[in-house]
Amino acid sequence: MIALEGRDAIAFAQSQCMNDVEAAPVGRWQWNGWLTPKGRVIALFALVRVAQDAAWLIVPDADADALSAQLQRFVLRRQLQVTVRNDLHASGTFEGPDKAAGASFAGNPADGIELDFGGFGLKRTLRIGPAIDAPRDDDAESRWRASDLRLGFPRLPPSQAEQWTPQMLSLDRLHAFSVKKGCYPGQEIVARTHFLGQVKRGLTLFECPSEPEAGANVDVGAVPLGQIVSTARNGDGWVALAVLPVERPDVPVMSNGVVLRERALLAGLSR
């Protein structure tokens, strides 16, 4: 959890993040991320507008301390604090939320908030607050990660940071970036790709019987077709997201000698 708080917190987030932060009113959340100047994804997160002058970044994979320090370099004379909130804890359940719905969260920063992280038949609730005390469950955490992948939210390990544009990760499905708001790092690349219709690669979901490797090639015969970017255990098997050409042959594909079975991503979310 990274908190942006202060008079200029939202303006700072608007200038740095790839989605339209100012379009999210207090009480709402959105998928978002931070890009390199070349339009490659450094980190993905859920941005929660907890107050008029504050936002929380729920960062599932990137190192929060390192990301906070990187963001701090761009604060300059703006009036805000960038803080890693180690006092807050997260707990997830595979049940529908009590009060939250869609992109509207419930609760408040002092007592805790509840977010609807489900969709399309997949029920999930995420709660964040100062007094959450739930046991660690590795199997449930793997299932949660697999659910992220099925919904098309890539869980990027460090090896996959700064490798892919938002379009290559099909983040338009999650409405996670904007091509119309003002400047932000990588905005020129993202907008040019969008308006020139040059999106040639996107995400594909696969199931596989053994653990795939993030960064491994996806091959047709001996010819590399794409690359695996995100993996998760799913019961007795595994699921993986790979970046592949949008137009490709309808033939079996493999990774490290293992056949990958293509599956449909759950329909895009309306965050």
mmCIF file of C-alpha atoms in Angstrom:
data_model
loop_
_atom_site.group_PDB
_atom_site.id
_atom_site.type_symbol
_atom_site.label_atom_id
_atom_site.label_comp_id
_atom_site.label_asym_id
_atom_site.label_seq_id
_atom_site.Cartn_x
_atom_site.Cartn_y
_atom_site.Cartn_z
ATOM 1 C CA MET A 1 0.000 0.000 0.000
ATOM 2 C CA ILE A 2 1.348 3.392 -1.057
ATOM 3 C CA ALA A 3 -0.501 6.516 0.059
ATOM 4 C CA LEU A 4 -0.403 9.812 -1.847
ATOM 5 C CA GLU A 5 -1.654 12.526 0.496
ATOM 6 C CA GLY A 6 -1.649 16.303 0.408
ATOM 7 C CA ARG A 7 -2.910 19.312 -1.500
ATOM 8 C CA ASP A 8 -1.244 18.248 -4.760
ATOM 9 C CA ALA A 9 -1.682 14.469 -4.385
ATOM 10 C CA ILE A 10 -4.311 14.026 -7.089
ATOM 11 C CA ALA A 11 -2.620 16.417 -9.519
ATOM 12 C CA PHE A 12 0.619 14.477 -9.000
ATOM 13 C CA ALA A 13 -1.117 11.137 -9.620
ATOM 14 C CA GLN A 14 -2.775 12.586 -12.726
ATOM 15 C CA SER A 15 0.611 13.636 -14.118
ATOM 16 C CA GLN A 16 2.348 10.326 -13.368
ATOM 17 C CA CYS A 17 -0.237 7.531 -13.710
ATOM 18 C CA MET A 18 -1.484 6.155 -17.019
ATOM 19 C CA ASN A 19 -5.201 6.347 -16.199
ATOM 20 C CA ASP A 20 -7.394 9.412 -15.706
ATOM 21 C CA VAL A 21 -7.207 9.857 -11.931
ATOM 22 C CA GLU A 22 -9.191 13.091 -11.898
ATOM 23 C CA ALA A 23 -12.094 11.272 -13.560
ATOM 24 C CA ALA A 24 -12.423 9.001 -10.501
ATOM 25 C CA PRO A 25 -14.397 10.841 -7.798
ATOM 26 C CA VAL A 26 -13.941 10.220 -4.087
ATOM 27 C CA GLY A 27 -15.385 6.807 -3.244
ATOM 28 C CA ARG A 28 -14.322 5.136 -6.491
ATOM 29 C CA TRP A 29 -11.327 3.062 -7.613
ATOM 30 C CA GLN A 30 -9.733 2.131 -10.938
ATOM 31 C CA TRP A 31 -7.030 -0.071 -12.409
ATOM 32 C CA ASN A 32 -3.952 1.995 -13.132
ATOM 33 C CA GLY A 33 -0.180 1.842 -13.591
ATOM 34 C CA TRP A 34 3.085 3.680 -14.005
ATOM 35 C CA LEU A 35 5.081 3.664 -17.245
ATOM 36 C CA THR A 36 8.587 4.394 -18.443
ATOM 37 C CA PRO A 37 9.005 7.311 -20.872
ATOM 38 C CA LYS A 38 9.021 4.661 -23.625
ATOM 39 C CA GLY A 39 5.545 3.514 -22.590
ATOM 40 C CA ARG A 40 6.562 0.257 -20.869
ATOM 41 C CA VAL A 41 4.744 -0.840 -17.705
ATOM 42 C CA ILE A 42 6.833 -0.455 -14.540
ATOM 43 C CA ALA A 43 4.048 -1.417 -12.121
ATOM 44 C CA LEU A 44 0.317 -2.109 -12.118
ATOM 45 C CA PHE A 45 -1.989 -1.277 -9.218
ATOM 46 C CA ALA A 46 -5.503 -0.400 -8.146
ATOM 47 C CA LEU A 47 -5.808 3.317 -7.377
ATOM 48 C CA VAL A 48 -8.409 4.112 -4.704
ATOM 49 C CA ARG A 49 -9.633 7.708 -4.369
ATOM 50 C CA VAL A 50 -10.062 7.739 -0.578
ATOM 51 C CA ALA A 51 -10.368 11.528 -0.171
ATOM 52 C CA GLN A 52 -10.399 14.767 -2.122
ATOM 53 C CA ASP A 53 -6.652 15.106 -1.520
ATOM 54 C CA ALA A 54 -5.591 11.474 -1.108
ATOM 55 C CA ALA A 55 -5.297 8.225 -3.054
ATOM 56 C CA TRP A 56 -4.104 4.752 -2.142
ATOM 57 C CA LEU A 57 -2.155 2.569 -4.551
ATOM 58 C CA ILE A 58 -2.743 -1.149 -3.954
ATOM 59 C CA VAL A 59 0.431 -2.663 -5.413
ATOM 60 C CA PRO A 60 0.275 -6.479 -5.667
ATOM 61 C CA ASP A 61 3.669 -7.260 -7.195
ATOM 62 C CA ALA A 62 6.129 -4.368 -7.450
ATOM 63 C CA ASP A 63 8.354 -3.553 -4.463
ATOM 64 C CA ALA A 64 6.338 -0.843 -2.697
ATOM 65 C CA ASP A 65 9.380 0.744 -1.023
ATOM 66 C CA ALA A 66 11.295 0.955 -4.298
ATOM 67 C CA LEU A 67 8.249 2.230 -6.199
ATOM 68 C CA SER A 68 7.577 4.841 -3.512
ATOM 69 C CA ALA A 69 11.172 6.045 -3.702
ATOM 70 C CA GLN A 70 10.966 6.282 -7.507
ATOM 71 C CA LEU A 71 7.752 8.308 -7.332
ATOM 72 C CA GLN A 72 9.244 10.574 -4.684
ATOM 73 C CA ARG A 73 11.880 11.734 -7.195
ATOM 74 C CA PHE A 74 9.150 13.445 -9.226
ATOM 75 C CA VAL A 75 7.414 15.254 -6.360
ATOM 76 C CA LEU A 76 9.751 18.288 -6.629
ATOM 77 C CA ARG A 77 7.924 21.281 -5.099
ATOM 78 C CA ARG A 78 4.460 19.757 -5.046
ATOM 79 C CA GLN A 79 2.708 19.619 -1.691
ATOM 80 C CA LEU A 80 2.204 15.916 -0.974
ATOM 81 C CA GLN A 81 3.614 12.931 0.870
ATOM 82 C CA VAL A 82 4.354 9.562 -0.732
ATOM 83 C CA THR A 83 4.240 6.960 2.033
ATOM 84 C CA VAL A 84 4.333 3.162 2.239
ATOM 85 C CA ARG A 85 1.524 2.293 4.677
ATOM 86 C CA ASN A 86 2.908 -0.669 6.598
ATOM 87 C CA ASP A 87 0.187 -0.122 9.222
ATOM 88 C CA LEU A 88 -2.488 -1.283 6.783
ATOM 89 C CA HIS A 89 -3.280 -4.935 6.051
ATOM 90 C CA ALA A 90 -5.189 -6.678 3.284
ATOM 91 C CA SER A 91 -7.546 -9.649 3.419
ATOM 92 C CA GLY A 92 -9.348 -11.270 0.512
ATOM 93 C CA THR A 93 -12.366 -13.567 0.382
ATOM 94 C CA PHE A 94 -14.041 -15.492 -2.441
ATOM 95 C CA GLU A 95 -17.424 -14.056 -1.511
ATOM 96 C CA GLY A 96 -19.342 -11.022 -2.666
ATOM 97 C CA PRO A 97 -18.818 -7.734 -0.803
ATOM 98 C CA ASP A 98 -21.182 -6.592 1.927
ATOM 99 C CA LYS A 99 -21.552 -3.009 0.698
ATOM 100 C CA ALA A 100 -19.072 -2.280 -2.089
ATOM 101 C CA ALA A 101 -20.265 -2.614 -5.684
ATOM 102 C CA GLY A 102 -18.312 -2.403 -8.920
ATOM 103 C CA ALA A 103 -15.944 0.557 -8.876
ATOM 104 C CA SER A 104 -17.530 2.042 -5.738
ATOM 105 C CA PHE A 105 -15.804 1.023 -2.520
ATOM 106 C CA ALA A 106 -17.326 1.024 0.957
ATOM 107 C CA GLY A 107 -15.904 2.250 4.262
ATOM 108 C CA ASN A 108 -13.354 4.934 5.069
ATOM 109 C CA PRO A 109 -9.561 5.225 5.434
ATOM 110 C CA ALA A 110 -9.653 5.328 9.252
ATOM 111 C CA ASP A 111 -11.709 2.171 9.792
ATOM 112 C CA GLY A 112 -10.933 0.273 6.592
ATOM 113 C CA ILE A 113 -12.347 -0.071 3.111
ATOM 114 C CA GLU A 114 -14.007 -2.871 1.154
ATOM 115 C CA LEU A 115 -13.579 -3.332 -2.616
ATOM 116 C CA ASP A 116 -15.441 -5.486 -5.112
ATOM 117 C CA PHE A 117 -12.661 -7.373 -6.903
ATOM 118 C CA GLY A 118 -14.943 -9.820 -8.706
ATOM 119 C CA GLY A 119 -16.886 -9.884 -11.914
ATOM 120 C CA PHE A 120 -18.645 -12.150 -14.414
ATOM 121 C CA GLY A 121 -19.548 -14.913 -11.992
ATOM 122 C CA LEU A 122 -16.282 -14.675 -10.060
ATOM 123 C CA LYS A 123 -16.951 -13.338 -6.557
ATOM 124 C CA ARG A 124 -14.084 -11.706 -4.680
ATOM 125 C CA THR A 125 -13.830 -9.068 -1.968
ATOM 126 C CA LEU A 126 -10.703 -7.233 -0.842
ATOM 127 C CA ARG A 127 -10.645 -5.489 2.532
ATOM 128 C CA ILE A 128 -7.900 -3.105 3.613
ATOM 129 C CA GLY A 129 -7.609 -1.600 7.060
ATOM 130 C CA PRO A 130 -5.572 -1.164 10.230
ATOM 131 C CA ALA A 131 -7.102 -4.005 12.237
ATOM 132 C CA ILE A 132 -7.500 -6.905 9.808
ATOM 133 C CA ASP A 133 -6.247 -10.117 11.377
ATOM 134 C CA ALA A 134 -6.575 -13.093 9.022
ATOM 135 C CA PRO A 135 -4.299 -16.139 8.744
ATOM 136 C CA ARG A 136 -2.034 -16.516 5.733
ATOM 137 C CA ASP A 137 -3.428 -19.125 3.297
ATOM 138 C CA ASP A 138 -1.008 -20.022 0.491
ATOM 139 C CA ASP A 139 -3.573 -22.084 -1.441
ATOM 140 C CA ALA A 140 -6.107 -19.257 -1.336
ATOM 141 C CA GLU A 141 -3.429 -16.769 -2.379
ATOM 142 C CA SER A 142 -2.592 -18.927 -5.421
ATOM 143 C CA ARG A 143 -6.271 -19.136 -6.279
ATOM 144 C CA TRP A 144 -6.553 -15.338 -5.969
ATOM 145 C CA ARG A 145 -3.596 -14.850 -8.293
ATOM 146 C CA ALA A 146 -5.091 -17.304 -10.809
ATOM 147 C CA SER A 147 -8.362 -15.360 -10.659
ATOM 148 C CA ASP A 148 -6.480 -12.157 -11.493
ATOM 149 C CA LEU A 149 -5.070 -13.826 -14.586
ATOM 150 C CA ARG A 150 -8.459 -15.203 -15.649
ATOM 151 C CA LEU A 151 -9.841 -11.655 -15.434
ATOM 152 C CA GLY A 152 -6.972 -10.373 -17.565
ATOM 153 C CA PHE A 153 -5.036 -8.552 -14.826
ATOM 154 C CA PRO A 154 -1.357 -9.491 -15.331
ATOM 155 C CA ARG A 155 0.666 -10.238 -12.203
ATOM 156 C CA LEU A 156 4.087 -9.087 -13.343
ATOM 157 C CA PRO A 157 7.237 -10.502 -11.720
ATOM 158 C CA PRO A 158 10.343 -8.272 -11.708
ATOM 159 C CA SER A 159 11.631 -9.900 -14.907
ATOM 160 C CA GLN A 160 8.573 -8.632 -16.791
ATOM 161 C CA ALA A 161 8.657 -5.037 -15.558
ATOM 162 C CA GLU A 162 9.470 -2.406 -18.205
ATOM 163 C CA GLN A 163 8.941 -4.939 -21.021
ATOM 164 C CA TRP A 164 5.404 -4.315 -22.289
ATOM 165 C CA THR A 165 3.146 -1.468 -23.334
ATOM 166 C CA PRO A 166 -0.377 -1.276 -21.861
ATOM 167 C CA GLN A 167 -1.804 -2.397 -25.211
ATOM 168 C CA MET A 168 0.435 -5.477 -25.336
ATOM 169 C CA LEU A 169 -0.980 -6.416 -21.916
ATOM 170 C CA SER A 170 -4.545 -5.813 -23.192
ATOM 171 C CA LEU A 171 -5.134 -3.330 -20.362
ATOM 172 C CA ASP A 172 -7.829 -1.644 -22.415
ATOM 173 C CA ARG A 173 -10.044 -4.558 -21.257
ATOM 174 C CA LEU A 174 -9.705 -3.200 -17.710
ATOM 175 C CA HIS A 175 -10.006 0.465 -18.768
ATOM 176 C CA ALA A 176 -6.638 0.880 -17.043
ATOM 177 C CA PHE A 177 -5.129 3.607 -19.213
ATOM 178 C CA SER A 178 -6.190 6.805 -20.951
ATOM 179 C CA VAL A 179 -5.283 8.074 -24.408
ATOM 180 C CA LYS A 180 -7.152 11.376 -24.051
ATOM 181 C CA LYS A 181 -6.020 12.927 -20.769
ATOM 182 C CA GLY A 182 -2.964 15.198 -20.448
ATOM 183 C CA CYS A 183 0.664 14.171 -20.507
ATOM 184 C CA TYR A 184 2.128 11.422 -18.355
ATOM 185 C CA PRO A 185 5.262 9.265 -18.772
ATOM 186 C CA GLY A 186 4.861 7.147 -21.913
ATOM 187 C CA GLN A 187 1.652 8.893 -22.985
ATOM 188 C CA GLU A 188 2.938 9.749 -26.458
ATOM 189 C CA ILE A 189 3.752 6.096 -27.232
ATOM 190 C CA VAL A 190 0.426 4.859 -25.821
ATOM 191 C CA ALA A 191 -1.636 7.433 -27.720
ATOM 192 C CA ARG A 192 0.246 6.959 -30.997
ATOM 193 C CA THR A 193 -0.219 3.185 -30.828
ATOM 194 C CA HIS A 194 -3.931 3.641 -30.166
ATOM 195 C CA PHE A 195 -4.734 6.232 -32.808
ATOM 196 C CA LEU A 196 -2.594 4.675 -35.540
ATOM 197 C CA GLY A 197 -4.136 1.251 -34.943
ATOM 198 C CA GLN A 198 -0.787 -0.431 -34.427
ATOM 199 C CA VAL A 199 -1.809 -2.890 -31.689
ATOM 200 C CA LYS A 200 -0.398 -6.131 -33.053
ATOM 201 C CA ARG A 201 0.013 -8.136 -29.826
ATOM 202 C CA GLY A 202 -2.174 -8.830 -26.809
ATOM 203 C CA LEU A 203 -2.813 -11.213 -23.931
ATOM 204 C CA THR A 204 -3.876 -14.839 -24.295
ATOM 205 C CA LEU A 205 -4.815 -17.106 -21.382
ATOM 206 C CA PHE A 206 -3.506 -20.667 -21.263
ATOM 207 C CA GLU A 207 -3.854 -23.681 -18.990
ATOM 208 C CA CYS A 208 -0.929 -26.074 -18.615
ATOM 209 C CA PRO A 209 -0.272 -29.240 -16.583
ATOM 210 C CA SER A 210 3.126 -28.148 -15.221
ATOM 211 C CA GLU A 211 4.544 -24.865 -14.001
ATOM 212 C CA PRO A 212 5.274 -22.452 -16.870
ATOM 213 C CA GLU A 213 8.112 -19.953 -16.652
ATOM 214 C CA ALA A 214 7.572 -16.213 -16.878
ATOM 215 C CA GLY A 215 9.743 -14.952 -19.708
ATOM 216 C CA ALA A 216 9.748 -18.307 -21.544
ATOM 217 C CA ASN A 217 8.915 -18.349 -25.244
ATOM 218 C CA VAL A 218 5.615 -19.612 -26.604
ATOM 219 C CA ASP A 219 6.479 -21.576 -29.742
ATOM 220 C CA VAL A 220 4.807 -22.956 -32.835
ATOM 221 C CA GLY A 221 7.082 -25.846 -33.667
ATOM 222 C CA ALA A 222 10.572 -24.392 -33.452
ATOM 223 C CA VAL A 223 9.441 -20.819 -34.172
ATOM 224 C CA PRO A 224 8.968 -18.381 -31.242
ATOM 225 C CA LEU A 225 5.511 -16.787 -31.352
ATOM 226 C CA GLY A 226 5.381 -14.816 -28.091
ATOM 227 C CA GLN A 227 6.299 -14.838 -24.436
ATOM 228 C CA ILE A 228 4.760 -15.821 -21.098
ATOM 229 C CA VAL A 229 4.431 -12.822 -18.792
ATOM 230 C CA SER A 230 2.454 -14.078 -15.787
ATOM 231 C CA THR A 231 1.753 -17.446 -14.125
ATOM 232 C CA ALA A 232 -0.271 -18.867 -11.235
ATOM 233 C CA ARG A 233 -1.101 -22.253 -9.754
ATOM 234 C CA ASN A 234 -4.718 -23.212 -10.378
ATOM 235 C CA GLY A 235 -5.723 -26.307 -8.405
ATOM 236 C CA ASP A 236 -3.705 -29.239 -9.713
ATOM 237 C CA GLY A 237 -2.529 -27.305 -12.781
ATOM 238 C CA TRP A 238 -1.359 -23.851 -13.808
ATOM 239 C CA VAL A 239 -2.607 -20.859 -15.747
ATOM 240 C CA ALA A 240 -0.489 -18.379 -17.667
ATOM 241 C CA LEU A 241 -0.913 -15.138 -19.560
ATOM 242 C CA ALA A 242 1.213 -14.717 -22.669
ATOM 243 C CA VAL A 243 1.709 -11.827 -25.074
ATOM 244 C CA LEU A 244 1.071 -13.167 -28.587
ATOM 245 C CA PRO A 245 0.262 -11.689 -32.007
ATOM 246 C CA VAL A 246 -3.370 -10.686 -32.358
ATOM 247 C CA GLU A 247 -3.409 -12.459 -35.710
ATOM 248 C CA ARG A 248 -1.747 -15.871 -35.487
ATOM 249 C CA PRO A 249 -2.208 -19.383 -36.854
ATOM 250 C CA ASP A 250 -4.824 -21.595 -35.208
ATOM 251 C CA VAL A 251 -2.361 -24.341 -34.289
ATOM 252 C CA PRO A 252 -1.154 -25.906 -31.020
ATOM 253 C CA VAL A 253 1.499 -23.921 -29.148
ATOM 254 C CA MET A 254 4.102 -25.026 -26.611
ATOM 255 C CA SER A 255 6.441 -23.559 -24.021
ATOM 256 C CA ASN A 256 9.564 -25.432 -22.910
ATOM 257 C CA GLY A 257 8.146 -28.577 -24.538
ATOM 258 C CA VAL A 258 4.786 -28.391 -22.706
ATOM 259 C CA VAL A 259 1.552 -28.030 -24.693
ATOM 260 C CA LEU A 260 -0.500 -24.957 -23.712
ATOM 261 C CA ARG A 261 -4.303 -25.114 -23.869
ATOM 262 C CA GLU A 262 -5.853 -21.769 -24.794
ATOM 263 C CA ARG A 263 -8.781 -20.564 -22.689
ATOM 264 C CA ALA A 264 -11.017 -17.504 -22.991
ATOM 265 C CA LEU A 265 -10.415 -14.593 -20.664
ATOM 266 C CA LEU A 266 -13.391 -13.574 -18.598
ATOM 267 C CA ALA A 267 -15.152 -10.596 -20.175
ATOM 268 C CA GLY A 268 -13.538 -7.198 -19.623
ATOM 269 C CA LEU A 269 -14.288 -5.398 -16.378
ATOM 270 C CA SER A 270 -16.040 -2.031 -16.254
ATOM 271 C CA ARG A 271 -13.847 -0.268 -13.708
#
